[in-house]
GROMACS .gro file of C-alpha atoms in nm:
model
  151
    1UNK     CA    1  13.140  13.167   3.219
    2UNK     CA    2  12.953  13.039   2.867
    3UNK     CA    3  12.906  13.276   2.627
    4UNK     CA    4  12.506  13.298   2.700
    5UNK     CA    5  12.620  13.411   2.986
    6UNK     CA    6  12.576  13.080   3.214
    7UNK     CA    7  12.772  12.996   3.530
    8UNK     CA    8  12.929  12.627   3.486
    9UNK     CA    9  13.169  12.469   3.567
   10UNK     CA   10  13.432  12.231   3.327
   11UNK     CA   11  13.714  11.998   3.427
   12UNK     CA   12  13.929  11.758   3.311
   13UNK     CA   13  14.139  11.485   3.437
   14UNK     CA   14  14.344  11.220   3.328
   15UNK     CA   15  14.418  10.924   3.556
   16UNK     CA   16  14.447  10.580   3.583
   17UNK     CA   17  14.282  10.319   3.546
   18UNK     CA   18  14.025  10.229   3.251
   19UNK     CA   19  13.681  10.405   3.234
   20UNK     CA   20  13.518  10.081   3.375
   21UNK     CA   21  13.733  10.109   3.676
   22UNK     CA   22  13.691  10.494   3.683
   23UNK     CA   23  13.342  10.456   3.694
   24UNK     CA   24  13.316  10.201   3.956
   25UNK     CA   25  13.535  10.434   4.125
   26UNK     CA   26  13.259  10.694   4.104
   27UNK     CA   27  12.929  10.537   4.158
   28UNK     CA   28  13.026  10.235   4.421
   29UNK     CA   29  12.895  10.387   4.781
   30UNK     CA   30  13.221  10.224   4.972
   31UNK     CA   31  13.467  10.354   4.727
   32UNK     CA   32  13.307  10.704   4.623
   33UNK     CA   33  13.329  10.719   5.046
   34UNK     CA   34  13.733  10.693   4.976
   35UNK     CA   35  13.793  11.000   4.778
   36UNK     CA   36  13.475  11.195   4.793
   37UNK     CA   37  13.491  11.574   4.956
   38UNK     CA   38  13.749  11.851   4.985
   39UNK     CA   39  14.101  11.821   5.186
   40UNK     CA   40  13.967  11.684   5.542
   41UNK     CA   41  13.592  11.618   5.506
   42UNK     CA   42  13.543  11.231   5.547
   43UNK     CA   43  13.233  11.069   5.427
   44UNK     CA   44  13.022  10.867   5.691
   45UNK     CA   45  12.772  10.691   5.435
   46UNK     CA   46  12.644  10.692   5.134
   47UNK     CA   47  12.339  10.546   5.000
   48UNK     CA   48  12.289  10.524   4.631
   49UNK     CA   49  12.043  10.323   4.394
   50UNK     CA   50  12.217  10.373   4.101
   51UNK     CA   51  11.945  10.409   3.799
   52UNK     CA   52  11.800  10.662   3.599
   53UNK     CA   53  11.552  10.819   3.847
   54UNK     CA   54  11.718  10.690   4.166
   55UNK     CA   55  11.804  10.902   4.405
   56UNK     CA   56  12.169  10.921   4.590
   57UNK     CA   57  12.201  11.081   4.915
   58UNK     CA   58  12.628  11.121   5.053
   59UNK     CA   59  12.641  11.264   5.446
   60UNK     CA   60  12.953  11.464   5.439
   61UNK     CA   61  13.139  11.570   5.701
   62UNK     CA   62  13.398  11.904   5.763
   63UNK     CA   63  13.722  11.906   5.981
   64UNK     CA   64  13.567  12.131   6.247
   65UNK     CA   65  13.184  12.134   6.141
   66UNK     CA   66  12.845  11.976   6.187
   67UNK     CA   67  12.726  11.667   5.894
   68UNK     CA   68  12.550  11.767   5.672
   69UNK     CA   69  12.360  11.591   5.288
   70UNK     CA   70  12.462  11.634   4.928
   71UNK     CA   71  12.126  11.456   4.774
   72UNK     CA   72  11.946  11.433   4.388
   73UNK     CA   73  11.889  11.207   4.147
   74UNK     CA   74  11.985  10.971   3.848
   75UNK     CA   75  11.957  11.142   3.522
   76UNK     CA   76  12.160  10.916   3.294
   77UNK     CA   77  12.347  10.600   3.384
   78UNK     CA   78  12.582  10.481   3.089
   79UNK     CA   79  12.818  10.193   3.243
   80UNK     CA   80  13.142  10.242   3.177
   81UNK     CA   81  13.164  10.588   3.018
   82UNK     CA   82  12.846  10.846   3.131
   83UNK     CA   83  12.667  10.944   3.456
   84UNK     CA   84  12.409  11.231   3.534
   85UNK     CA   85  12.279  11.402   3.810
   86UNK     CA   86  12.076  11.640   4.001
   87UNK     CA   87  12.357  11.820   4.264
   88UNK     CA   88  12.192  11.981   4.560
   89UNK     CA   89  12.255  12.091   4.935
   90UNK     CA   90  11.963  11.920   5.154
   91UNK     CA   91  11.967  12.320   5.328
   92UNK     CA   92  12.092  12.506   5.080
   93UNK     CA   93  12.303  12.867   5.091
   94UNK     CA   94  12.063  13.133   4.993
   95UNK     CA   95  12.330  13.163   4.679
   96UNK     CA   96  12.274  12.762   4.588
   97UNK     CA   97  12.000  12.591   4.343
   98UNK     CA   98  12.007  12.286   4.247
   99UNK     CA   99  12.279  12.230   3.916
  100UNK     CA  100  12.347  11.920   3.708
  101UNK     CA  101  12.678  11.724   3.764
  102UNK     CA  102  12.764  11.530   3.340
  103UNK     CA  103  13.096  11.319   3.381
  104UNK     CA  104  13.187  11.167   3.085
  105UNK     CA  105  13.463  10.931   3.081
  106UNK     CA  106  13.704  10.848   2.726
  107UNK     CA  107  13.971  10.555   2.731
  108UNK     CA  108  14.316  10.700   2.668
  109UNK     CA  109  14.433  10.325   2.648
  110UNK     CA  110  14.388  10.050   2.832
  111UNK     CA  111  14.582  10.147   3.179
  112UNK     CA  112  14.445  10.539   3.157
  113UNK     CA  113  14.113  10.762   3.084
  114UNK     CA  114  13.982  11.091   3.085
  115UNK     CA  115  13.748  11.213   3.298
  116UNK     CA  116  13.512  11.510   3.187
  117UNK     CA  117  13.298  11.731   3.377
  118UNK     CA  118  13.065  11.948   3.387
  119UNK     CA  119  12.835  12.102   3.593
  120UNK     CA  120  12.549  12.394   3.616
  121UNK     CA  121  12.443  12.656   3.591
  122UNK     CA  122  12.526  12.816   3.925
  123UNK     CA  123  12.391  13.125   4.088
  124UNK     CA  124  12.705  13.319   4.153
  125UNK     CA  125  13.082  13.293   4.084
  126UNK     CA  126  13.179  13.261   4.418
  127UNK     CA  127  12.909  12.899   4.419
  128UNK     CA  128  13.071  12.815   4.123
  129UNK     CA  129  13.396  12.858   4.260
  130UNK     CA  130  13.370  12.621   4.540
  131UNK     CA  131  13.255  12.406   4.325
  132UNK     CA  132  13.579  12.419   4.149
  133UNK     CA  133  13.734  12.430   4.469
  134UNK     CA  134  13.571  12.114   4.615
  135UNK     CA  135  13.610  11.898   4.251
  136UNK     CA  136  13.944  11.970   4.200
  137UNK     CA  137  14.023  11.873   4.563
  138UNK     CA  138  13.800  11.553   4.524
  139UNK     CA  139  13.936  11.482   4.174
  140UNK     CA  140  14.333  11.491   4.375
  141UNK     CA  141  14.195  11.256   4.625
  142UNK     CA  142  14.099  11.026   4.384
  143UNK     CA  143  14.395  11.024   4.115
  144UNK     CA  144  14.616  10.928   4.420
  145UNK     CA  145  14.384  10.626   4.542
  146UNK     CA  146  14.417  10.524   4.121
  147UNK     CA  147  14.767  10.579   4.079
  148UNK     CA  148  14.869  10.396   4.387
  149UNK     CA  149  15.006  10.056   4.353
  150UNK     CA  150  14.789   9.771   4.481
  151UNK     CA  151  14.856   9.611   4.804
   0.00000   0.00000   0.00000
């Protein structure tokens, strides 16, 4: 929670890969489908019009559940260092509201970068915690993917 009482999520991760490499992972539909979502989820499709005002739609399939969709619009697209977009579920939980995700990338050296994620404002602490768990698992998978040796 921030000083003014709004519920926000802030995460930082060091990732193997320069900003252009990580930016591609964050925005290319084929790459995104490989790591997006909490553990056990699969991503059958990603539609994306990567430009300010463009829309995206991600189909998510939980291990034991029905397909649902995440949708939103891009606000800022600044390759290879930044991206922001709205984030909402097509059929939201009563505690959900549209949030804004901001992703910032910073080179640490030629082979690593730092990803900073900010998201909010959430309606409840429970929804913020759910997103923290989902993002943490997703970014963990992204980190493993980027650290894997190339075949």
